Each structure stands twice: as structure tokens, then as C-alpha cells.
Amino acid sequence: MQLTDNNNATPNPVAGLSSLEFLAFTLGKEEYGINIQRVQEIRGYEAVTRIANAPDFIKGVINLRGVIVPIVDMRIKFNLDNPAYDEFTVVIILHVCQRVIGMVVDSVSDVINLVQEQVKPAPDIGSLNTGHLIGVGTLDDRMLILIDIDKLISSGDMGLIEQLSE
């Protein structure tokens, strides 16, 4: 089975791989997954330095061992309910497109290993842009929305880094 991206028919990041590890995290009531190889570290949420005129989903920046890291709140980016910042809120520090970026999520649960047969293509939902989705991963009674974090972070509406060349 060859999975493809619904928007531009490019090969899916899991196509041809026997298995792939995903970091599972929650946003609202949904569970998501990103390629564990993009994760540098997981930190508790801390105060950020706001940047003037930044979009709402960019909370600000932090100084991480001398590196200025933009912090993106995915709950705001995905238009979820008003996010609460509590002891479970975490920042996943990612290394994407040769940049370090922080991603705020409600919680992180575990690392799961999926084989290609457990990943179904993202559904085609008309006007909904699913270009940043790898698909839906299924493991027992769990369903994870698998995000191609490289495509999401480099998308034009994020404005964080230059778009990936096709």
C-alpha cells in the first residue's frame, strides 16, 4: 500500500518504511502523533517573551541554552478551546528544517511504534487543508492524527521558516 498526501500526491513520509515511532500527545480531547526523530526534548511550560505583532498562536520566544526558540501553541493554531496552562502543559522542542521550534501541547503520553498497515491515509474533507497530515494511526482502540511536522511548520500560514521546496 503506497500512502500519498491528498493535496499534492507526494509520497507519504511512512511509505516504504517497515515501522516508525511517533511521540503521542494530546490537544483538547484528540490524540496526535509526530515523528519522534524530530523531537529534541520535552519541557514543562514556562513564561515566554512576547514578540510584538506576532500571530496569536506564536506565544513568544524562550532562551534555550543560548538558542532563541519560537514557541507555537498548537491549541491556538488548531482553533481548539481556550487553552489552559497547568502542570500537564508541556513544550515539545523540535528540530525541524534546521531550526529549533517549541510546540505547546496539553500533555505527552508515550512513544508508539506503528507499522505501515496501521497508518491510514488522511481523509479528503473538501475545503479542509490536510496537506500537513500523514494520516490516522490506529493502535488497539486508539486513533492518532499523525502530523507531518515539517510540512506544518514550514507552511506559509505559520510564517516561521521558509516553505520546503517541493
Short mmCIF file of C-alpha atoms in Angstrom, two decimals:
data_model
loop_
_atom_site.label_atom_id
_atom_site.label_comp_id
_atom_site.label_asym_id
_atom_site.label_seq_id
_atom_site.Cartn_x
_atom_site.Cartn_y
_atom_site.Cartn_z
CA MET A 1 0.00 0.00 0.00
CA GLN A 2 1.50 3.36 -1.04
CA LEU A 3 0.19 6.24 1.05
CA THR A 4 0.12 9.66 -0.55
CA ASP A 5 -0.60 13.18 0.56
CA ASN A 6 -4.10 14.08 -0.61
CA ASN A 7 -3.17 17.61 -1.66
CA ASN A 8 -0.15 17.11 -3.87
CA ALA A 9 0.27 13.34 -4.41
CA THR A 10 3.78 13.25 -2.96
CA PRO A 11 4.82 10.08 -1.19
CA ASN A 12 3.83 9.87 2.44
CA PRO A 13 6.68 10.00 5.00
CA VAL A 14 5.82 6.49 6.23
CA ALA A 15 5.57 4.89 2.79
CA GLY A 16 8.20 2.22 2.31
CA LEU A 17 9.16 2.08 5.99
CA SER A 18 8.53 -1.09 7.94
CA SER A 19 7.77 0.89 11.11
CA LEU A 20 8.02 4.39 12.51
CA GLU A 21 8.00 5.78 16.04
CA PHE A 22 5.67 8.63 16.94
CA LEU A 23 5.53 10.79 20.05
CA ALA A 24 1.88 10.77 21.15
CA PHE A 25 0.44 13.98 22.61
CA THR A 26 -2.96 15.49 23.27
CA LEU A 27 -4.59 18.68 22.09
CA GLY A 28 -8.03 19.04 23.64
CA LYS A 29 -9.69 15.62 23.53
CA GLU A 30 -7.76 14.37 20.50
CA GLU A 31 -4.53 12.42 20.36
CA TYR A 32 -1.86 13.34 17.83
CA GLY A 33 1.50 11.94 16.83
CA ILE A 34 4.70 13.36 15.37
CA ASN A 35 7.83 11.61 14.18
CA ILE A 36 9.98 11.03 17.28
CA GLN A 37 13.11 11.80 15.25
CA ARG A 38 12.08 15.49 15.16
CA VAL A 39 11.87 15.71 18.96
CA GLN A 40 14.88 17.20 20.74
CA GLU A 41 13.41 17.32 24.26
CA ILE A 42 10.23 17.76 26.28
CA ARG A 43 9.98 20.59 28.83
CA GLY A 44 7.38 21.97 31.18
CA TYR A 45 5.65 25.15 30.03
CA GLU A 46 7.38 28.30 31.27
CA ALA A 47 6.91 32.01 30.74
CA VAL A 48 7.84 33.27 27.29
CA THR A 49 8.96 36.65 25.99
CA ARG A 50 6.18 38.02 23.79
CA ILE A 51 7.02 39.31 20.32
CA ALA A 52 5.11 42.40 19.12
CA ASN A 53 2.72 41.84 16.19
CA ALA A 54 3.23 38.05 16.22
CA PRO A 55 0.18 35.90 15.38
CA ASP A 56 -1.79 34.68 18.43
CA PHE A 57 -0.53 31.11 18.07
CA ILE A 58 3.08 32.26 18.46
CA LYS A 59 3.27 32.67 22.23
CA GLY A 60 6.74 34.23 22.10
CA VAL A 61 10.31 33.02 22.47
CA ILE A 62 12.48 31.38 25.11
CA ASN A 63 16.23 31.24 25.53
CA LEU A 64 17.17 27.55 25.46
CA ARG A 65 20.87 27.22 26.32
CA GLY A 66 21.73 30.24 24.19
CA VAL A 67 19.35 29.49 21.33
CA ILE A 68 16.30 31.73 20.88
CA VAL A 69 13.39 29.37 20.26
CA PRO A 70 9.96 30.46 18.96
CA ILE A 71 7.10 28.84 20.90
CA VAL A 72 3.95 27.87 18.98
CA ASP A 73 0.77 26.96 20.85
CA MET A 74 -0.80 24.25 18.69
CA ARG A 75 -4.08 24.50 20.59
CA ILE A 76 -4.49 28.07 19.33
CA LYS A 77 -3.15 27.18 15.86
CA PHE A 78 -5.75 24.43 15.51
CA ASN A 79 -8.58 26.66 16.86
CA LEU A 80 -9.27 24.49 19.90
CA ASP A 81 -10.99 25.73 23.05
CA ASN A 82 -9.28 28.34 25.19
CA PRO A 83 -6.03 26.70 26.27
CA ALA A 84 -5.30 26.29 29.95
CA TYR A 85 -1.73 26.30 31.21
CA ASP A 86 -1.29 23.85 34.06
CA GLU A 87 1.19 21.29 35.41
CA PHE A 88 0.45 18.95 32.47
CA THR A 89 1.08 21.55 29.75
CA VAL A 90 4.36 20.81 28.01
CA VAL A 91 6.56 22.22 25.30
CA ILE A 92 7.95 19.75 22.79
CA ILE A 93 11.24 21.13 21.49
CA LEU A 94 11.57 20.15 17.83
CA HIS A 95 14.38 20.24 15.34
CA VAL A 96 12.61 20.98 12.05
CA CYS A 97 14.13 22.20 8.78
CA GLN A 98 17.42 23.01 10.53
CA ARG A 99 15.61 25.21 13.10
CA VAL A 100 14.66 24.67 16.72
CA ILE A 101 10.99 25.36 17.49
CA GLY A 102 8.88 24.76 20.60
CA MET A 103 5.35 23.36 20.34
CA VAL A 104 2.91 23.77 23.27
CA VAL A 105 0.56 20.81 23.79
CA ASP A 106 -1.80 19.74 26.59
CA SER A 107 0.20 16.65 27.53
CA VAL A 108 2.54 13.97 26.19
CA SER A 109 1.62 10.34 26.75
CA ASP A 110 4.08 7.93 25.18
CA VAL A 111 6.08 6.83 22.16
CA ILE A 112 4.28 4.40 19.90
CA ASN A 113 5.61 2.21 17.14
CA LEU A 114 3.36 1.88 14.09
CA VAL A 115 3.82 -0.32 11.06
CA GLN A 116 2.66 0.92 7.67
CA GLU A 117 -0.55 -1.16 7.80
CA GLN A 118 -1.60 0.75 10.94
CA VAL A 119 -1.47 4.11 9.14
CA LYS A 120 -4.50 5.04 7.06
CA PRO A 121 -4.47 7.99 4.62
CA ALA A 122 -5.86 11.30 5.86
CA PRO A 123 -9.49 11.64 4.82
CA ASP A 124 -10.27 14.04 1.98
CA ILE A 125 -12.57 16.58 3.62
CA GLY A 126 -13.32 19.04 0.82
CA SER A 127 -12.01 22.50 1.66
CA LEU A 128 -10.10 21.35 4.76
CA ASN A 129 -6.35 21.56 4.19
CA THR A 130 -4.93 18.17 5.16
CA GLY A 131 -1.56 18.66 3.46
CA HIS A 132 0.23 18.57 6.82
CA LEU A 133 -1.32 15.23 7.81
CA ILE A 134 0.41 11.91 7.29
CA GLY A 135 -2.78 10.04 8.10
CA VAL A 136 -4.50 8.37 11.01
CA GLY A 137 -2.63 5.80 13.04
CA THR A 138 -4.52 3.01 14.75
CA LEU A 139 -3.23 1.04 17.72
CA ASP A 140 -5.68 -1.19 19.57
CA ASP A 141 -8.56 1.15 20.50
CA ARG A 142 -6.50 4.34 19.97
CA MET A 143 -6.57 6.61 16.95
CA LEU A 144 -3.81 9.19 16.49
CA ILE A 145 -3.86 12.04 14.00
CA LEU A 146 -0.36 11.84 12.54
CA ILE A 147 1.15 15.21 11.66
CA ASP A 148 3.94 15.81 9.18
CA ILE A 149 5.55 18.43 11.40
CA ASP A 150 7.99 19.53 8.68
CA LYS A 151 5.12 20.48 6.36
CA LEU A 152 3.09 22.09 9.13
CA ILE A 153 5.92 24.24 10.49
CA SER A 154 7.09 25.26 7.00
CA SER A 155 3.57 26.11 5.77
CA GLY A 156 3.04 29.67 4.60
CA ASP A 157 0.45 30.48 7.28
CA MET A 158 2.88 29.58 10.06
CA GLY A 159 5.49 32.04 8.79
CA LEU A 160 8.25 30.52 10.93
CA ILE A 161 10.58 29.19 8.27
CA GLU A 162 10.79 29.16 4.52
CA GLN A 163 8.49 26.70 2.83
CA LEU A 164 10.01 23.36 1.96
CA SER A 165 10.96 23.03 -1.67
CA GLU A 166 8.75 20.53 -3.45
#
